[in-house]
Short mmCIF file of C-alpha atoms in Angstrom, two decimals:
data_model
loop_
_atom_site.label_atom_id
_atom_site.label_comp_id
_atom_site.label_asym_id
_atom_site.label_seq_id
_atom_site.Cartn_x
_atom_site.Cartn_y
_atom_site.Cartn_z
CA UNK A 249 -3.96 23.13 -0.17
CA UNK A 250 -7.26 21.69 0.36
CA UNK A 251 -6.69 17.52 0.79
CA UNK A 252 -9.76 16.46 -0.11
CA UNK A 253 -9.13 18.61 -3.52
CA UNK A 254 -5.39 16.75 -4.17
CA UNK A 255 -6.84 13.56 -3.33
CA UNK A 256 -9.33 14.05 -6.06
CA UNK A 257 -6.63 14.98 -8.49
CA UNK A 258 -4.61 11.97 -6.96
CA UNK A 259 -7.48 9.93 -8.32
CA UNK A 260 -7.70 11.25 -12.06
CA UNK A 261 -4.35 10.84 -12.02
CA UNK A 262 -4.13 7.45 -10.75
CA UNK A 263 -7.29 5.90 -13.11
CA UNK A 264 -5.82 7.49 -16.07
CA UNK A 265 -2.78 5.88 -15.26
CA UNK A 266 -4.80 1.94 -14.21
CA UNK A 267 -6.49 2.84 -18.17
CA UNK A 268 -3.24 3.01 -19.74
CA UNK A 269 -1.88 0.38 -18.28
CA UNK A 270 -4.85 -1.66 -19.04
CA UNK A 271 -4.61 -0.53 -23.06
CA UNK A 272 -0.73 -0.98 -23.18
CA UNK A 273 -0.21 -4.82 -21.37
CA UNK A 274 -0.04 -6.93 -24.50
CA UNK A 275 2.69 -5.26 -25.52
CA UNK A 276 4.73 -4.43 -22.71
CA UNK A 277 8.16 -5.97 -22.20
CA UNK A 278 10.56 -5.47 -19.74
CA UNK A 279 13.06 -2.57 -19.63
CA UNK A 280 14.85 -2.15 -16.79
CA UNK A 281 16.42 -5.54 -15.18
CA UNK A 282 17.15 -4.19 -11.12
CA UNK A 283 17.84 -7.89 -10.13
CA UNK A 284 17.23 -11.22 -7.94
CA UNK A 285 13.66 -11.83 -10.72
CA UNK A 286 13.03 -8.18 -10.26
CA UNK A 287 12.07 -5.39 -13.15
CA UNK A 288 10.57 -2.88 -14.50
CA UNK A 289 8.59 -3.09 -17.94
CA UNK A 290 7.87 -0.43 -21.10
CA UNK A 291 3.82 0.32 -19.19
CA UNK A 292 5.84 1.19 -16.03
CA UNK A 293 7.26 3.85 -17.42
CA UNK A 294 4.88 5.59 -20.12
CA UNK A 295 2.27 5.14 -16.77
CA UNK A 296 4.69 7.39 -14.30
CA UNK A 297 5.60 9.37 -17.23
CA UNK A 298 2.19 10.18 -17.70
CA UNK A 299 1.60 10.73 -13.96
CA UNK A 300 4.45 13.13 -13.54
CA UNK A 301 2.97 14.77 -16.90
CA UNK A 302 0.04 15.67 -14.94
CA UNK A 303 1.21 16.88 -12.11
CA UNK A 304 4.55 18.59 -13.41
CA UNK A 305 1.36 20.34 -14.87
CA UNK A 306 -0.95 21.27 -12.40
CA UNK A 307 1.39 21.60 -10.14
CA UNK A 308 4.77 22.41 -10.71
CA UNK A 309 6.31 23.26 -7.62
CA UNK A 310 5.63 19.85 -6.14
CA UNK A 311 8.13 17.52 -5.43
CA UNK A 312 7.55 14.22 -6.49
CA UNK A 313 8.95 10.20 -5.45
CA UNK A 314 8.59 7.62 -7.91
CA UNK A 315 10.13 3.99 -7.77
CA UNK A 316 11.03 4.30 -11.09
CA UNK A 317 12.54 7.71 -11.64
CA UNK A 318 13.66 8.53 -7.70
CA UNK A 319 12.87 11.60 -6.34
CA UNK A 320 12.15 15.54 -8.32
CA UNK A 321 12.81 17.50 -5.83
CA UNK A 322 10.00 20.63 -5.63
CA UNK A 323 9.85 24.35 -4.63
CA UNK A 324 6.78 23.43 -1.76
CA UNK A 325 5.91 21.61 1.34
CA UNK A 326 4.03 19.14 -0.81
CA UNK A 327 5.35 15.82 -2.47
CA UNK A 328 3.82 13.36 -5.19
CA UNK A 329 4.73 9.68 -3.74
CA UNK A 330 4.22 7.11 -7.33
CA UNK A 331 4.34 3.87 -7.70
CA UNK A 332 3.22 4.08 -11.13
CA UNK A 333 2.41 -0.38 -11.58
CA UNK A 334 2.30 -1.90 -8.22
CA UNK A 335 2.06 -5.73 -9.67
CA UNK A 336 4.93 -6.09 -12.23
CA UNK A 337 5.91 -9.08 -11.59
CA UNK A 338 1.79 -10.39 -12.21
CA UNK A 339 1.16 -8.10 -15.13
CA UNK A 340 3.70 -9.22 -17.21
CA UNK A 341 2.56 -11.67 -17.44
CA UNK A 342 -1.27 -11.34 -18.38
CA UNK A 343 -2.56 -10.75 -14.79
CA UNK A 344 -5.23 -8.19 -14.38
CA UNK A 345 -4.23 -8.08 -10.58
CA UNK A 346 -2.48 -4.81 -10.16
CA UNK A 347 -2.57 -0.84 -9.18
CA UNK A 348 -1.69 2.51 -9.84
CA UNK A 349 -0.80 4.37 -6.30
CA UNK A 350 -0.42 8.22 -5.61
CA UNK A 351 -0.25 9.78 -2.40
CA UNK A 352 0.30 13.46 -1.55
CA UNK A 353 2.36 14.29 1.83
CA UNK A 354 2.67 17.91 3.13
CA UNK A 355 5.65 17.98 5.15
CA UNK A 356 6.56 13.99 5.45
CA UNK A 357 3.07 13.79 6.84
CA UNK A 358 0.26 12.12 4.26
CA UNK A 359 -2.30 13.78 3.83
CA UNK A 360 -4.64 12.60 0.24
CA UNK A 361 -3.99 8.95 -1.43
CA UNK A 362 -5.69 6.79 -3.92
CA UNK A 363 -5.42 2.95 -4.96
CA UNK A 364 -6.77 2.17 -8.60
CA UNK A 365 -7.08 -0.73 -9.21
CA UNK A 366 -8.68 -4.38 -11.36
CA UNK A 367 -9.75 -6.75 -12.11
CA UNK A 368 -13.56 -7.88 -12.41
CA UNK A 369 -13.98 -3.48 -12.24
CA UNK A 370 -12.18 -0.07 -11.64
CA UNK A 371 -12.14 -0.05 -7.93
CA UNK A 372 -10.78 3.84 -6.13
CA UNK A 373 -9.90 3.31 -2.43
CA UNK A 374 -9.17 7.53 -1.71
CA UNK A 375 -9.53 9.06 1.60
CA UNK A 376 -8.00 12.96 2.01
CA UNK A 377 -6.57 13.91 6.26
CA UNK A 378 -9.41 14.98 8.26
CA UNK A 379 -12.59 14.19 4.92
CA UNK A 380 -12.11 10.48 5.27
CA UNK A 381 -12.14 7.17 3.61
CA UNK A 382 -14.29 6.27 0.14
CA UNK A 383 -14.04 3.07 -2.16
CA UNK A 384 -15.56 4.32 -5.38
CA UNK A 385 -17.32 7.37 -3.72
CA UNK A 386 -18.70 5.66 -1.49
CA UNK A 387 -17.55 6.33 2.31
CA UNK A 388 -15.89 3.35 4.42
CA UNK A 389 -14.98 2.38 7.58
CA UNK A 390 -12.63 0.12 9.64
CA UNK A 391 -14.75 -3.00 11.41
CA UNK A 392 -15.53 -2.52 14.49
CA UNK A 393 -14.54 -6.16 15.58
CA UNK A 394 -12.44 -6.43 18.69
CA UNK A 395 -11.43 -9.78 20.03
CA UNK A 396 -8.51 -11.44 17.93
CA UNK A 397 -10.81 -15.27 18.04
CA UNK A 398 -13.43 -13.62 15.43
CA UNK A 399 -11.09 -11.69 12.95
CA UNK A 400 -9.79 -12.46 9.73
CA UNK A 401 -6.00 -11.33 9.65
CA UNK A 402 -4.09 -10.98 6.27
CA UNK A 403 -0.47 -11.42 5.96
CA UNK A 404 2.75 -10.92 3.38
CA UNK A 405 4.76 -13.79 3.83
CA UNK A 406 8.05 -13.17 3.44
CA UNK A 407 10.71 -13.70 -0.15
CA UNK A 408 13.12 -15.63 -0.45
CA UNK A 409 15.51 -12.36 0.13
CA UNK A 410 14.63 -11.90 3.75
CA UNK A 411 17.14 -13.03 6.60
CA UNK A 412 16.40 -16.76 7.16
CA UNK A 413 15.29 -15.00 11.05
CA UNK A 414 12.53 -12.89 9.56
CA UNK A 415 11.55 -16.21 7.68
CA UNK A 416 11.47 -18.45 10.28
CA UNK A 417 9.91 -15.55 12.38
CA UNK A 418 6.36 -14.87 10.40
CA UNK A 419 6.25 -18.08 9.93
CA UNK A 420 6.11 -19.45 14.03
CA UNK A 421 3.58 -16.27 14.19
CA UNK A 422 1.56 -16.81 11.25
CA UNK A 423 1.21 -20.77 13.11
CA UNK A 424 -0.12 -18.76 16.04
CA UNK A 425 -2.31 -16.65 14.27
CA UNK A 426 -4.55 -19.66 12.99
CA UNK A 427 -5.12 -21.19 16.43
CA UNK A 428 -6.10 -17.37 17.69
CA UNK A 429 -8.03 -16.20 15.21
CA UNK A 430 -11.12 -16.50 12.89
CA UNK A 431 -9.51 -17.01 9.41
CA UNK A 432 -5.84 -16.21 8.50
CA UNK A 433 -4.98 -15.56 5.00
CA UNK A 434 -1.42 -14.78 2.92
CA UNK A 435 -1.77 -12.22 0.53
CA UNK A 436 0.90 -10.35 -1.37
CA UNK A 437 -1.41 -7.25 -2.74
CA UNK A 438 -0.82 -5.03 -0.22
CA UNK A 439 -3.27 -2.20 -1.44
CA UNK A 440 -6.16 -5.54 -1.90
CA UNK A 441 -5.75 -6.46 1.56
CA UNK A 442 -5.01 -2.92 3.22
CA UNK A 443 -7.95 -1.20 0.85
CA UNK A 444 -10.05 -4.80 2.52
CA UNK A 445 -8.98 -3.33 5.81
CA UNK A 446 -9.90 0.03 4.86
CA UNK A 447 -13.46 -1.30 3.97
CA UNK A 448 -14.36 -3.21 7.45
CA UNK A 449 -13.87 -6.91 5.04
CA UNK A 450 -10.79 -7.55 7.08
CA UNK A 451 -9.64 -6.39 10.59
CA UNK A 452 -5.76 -6.66 10.10
CA UNK A 453 -2.69 -7.37 7.47
CA UNK A 454 0.79 -7.85 9.07
CA UNK A 455 3.63 -6.93 6.45
CA UNK A 456 7.21 -8.49 8.16
CA UNK A 457 10.13 -6.41 7.54
CA UNK A 458 11.91 -5.67 4.23
CA UNK A 459 9.23 -6.43 1.80
CA UNK A 460 7.86 -2.32 0.79
CA UNK A 461 8.85 0.41 -0.72
CA UNK A 462 7.08 3.65 0.68
CA UNK A 463 4.85 3.86 -2.48
CA UNK A 464 3.57 0.53 -1.53
CA UNK A 465 1.44 1.38 0.92
CA UNK A 466 1.60 5.26 1.37
CA UNK A 467 -1.61 5.76 -0.01
CA UNK A 468 -3.13 2.52 1.98
CA UNK A 469 -1.60 3.72 5.96
CA UNK A 470 -4.10 7.29 4.66
CA UNK A 471 -6.84 5.22 3.90
CA UNK A 472 -7.28 2.22 7.05
CA UNK A 473 -5.96 5.84 9.69
CA UNK A 474 -9.22 7.55 7.49
CA UNK A 475 -11.13 5.23 7.95
CA UNK A 476 -10.79 4.81 11.65
CA UNK A 477 -7.84 2.13 11.86
CA UNK A 478 -4.95 2.18 12.99
CA UNK A 479 -0.88 1.20 11.77
CA UNK A 480 1.80 0.59 12.89
CA UNK A 481 5.87 -0.65 13.17
CA UNK A 482 5.39 -4.19 14.33
CA UNK A 483 6.02 -3.09 17.73
CA UNK A 484 3.43 -0.59 17.55
CA UNK A 485 5.54 2.36 16.47
CA UNK A 486 4.15 5.12 14.33
CA UNK A 487 6.13 4.89 10.98
CA UNK A 488 8.40 7.67 10.63
CA UNK A 489 10.29 9.16 7.69
CA UNK A 490 9.05 6.78 5.30
CA UNK A 491 11.01 4.12 7.31
CA UNK A 492 9.26 0.36 7.02
CA UNK A 493 12.43 -1.40 8.28
CA UNK A 494 10.46 -2.23 12.23
CA UNK A 495 7.41 -3.90 9.14
CA UNK A 496 3.83 -3.00 9.78
CA UNK A 497 0.70 -3.99 11.38
CA UNK A 498 -2.72 -1.96 9.82
CA UNK A 499 -5.32 -3.05 11.54
CA UNK A 500 -9.20 -1.74 12.64
CA UNK A 501 -7.90 -0.06 15.78
CA UNK A 502 -9.64 -2.66 17.94
CA UNK A 503 -7.53 -5.63 18.10
CA UNK A 504 -3.78 -3.59 16.71
CA UNK A 505 -3.02 -3.96 21.54
CA UNK A 506 -3.21 -7.51 21.20
CA UNK A 507 -1.75 -8.11 18.04
CA UNK A 508 1.68 -6.46 18.41
CA UNK A 509 1.64 -8.76 21.94
CA UNK A 510 2.24 -10.92 19.55
CA UNK A 511 4.89 -9.46 16.94
CA UNK A 512 6.01 -8.08 20.07
CA UNK A 513 6.97 -11.34 20.89
CA UNK A 514 7.68 -13.15 16.91
CA UNK A 515 9.82 -10.03 15.90
CA UNK A 516 12.12 -9.27 19.23
CA UNK A 517 15.22 -6.95 18.25
#
């Protein structure tokens, strides 16, 4: 199946979901309390249903994995990975800074994806295996900066649910980065900042162990790789079988090994 066509459909489904989320935001209420101050809203569920229905209608044999519904087995090599509303907590408090994330796997390998987001205007980050990455139909590439001293880097700071050793390691690592890079920014919005890496706006984004789920970053991994960048765990190993237990380094590729040298130091197992 053509990856570019799947990417186009992922874009269509994601854009329609974002439009729905925008329309119903003011009426959204908490629908599922997951504990630890985590929850899903009625908007999460409505957007997810709209996406599932669209995929099931066009690709009835494909499998689906979603944040809220879980796994819907298919009868083909293809699985759609869906986060209907990334940024639920902020969305519920009125923020426009949210997005819909959709990726497609073939035999567990990412081959297509889209992240659709606001706030200022609709931004579409689309990628297809072997065909590159685009932002709003314009081809994009990672930056060619190859010195850490000149790099702008984003870090995802840990949560209170993270173990103390991960919290301590991440803050020590970030402190070191501040002295060795041009700029360090803290940002929890993986879709936005990993999109910036793929678009050449930043050079890297680092996520500590135990934070994102597969549906939070799957389309952005492919977006960066197709834009010429590199994504590994904190030790420089490829990400396999949706396993994010060892954190993530997403970079332009040129400074990747240098960053791994520091993450191995601070996050040694």
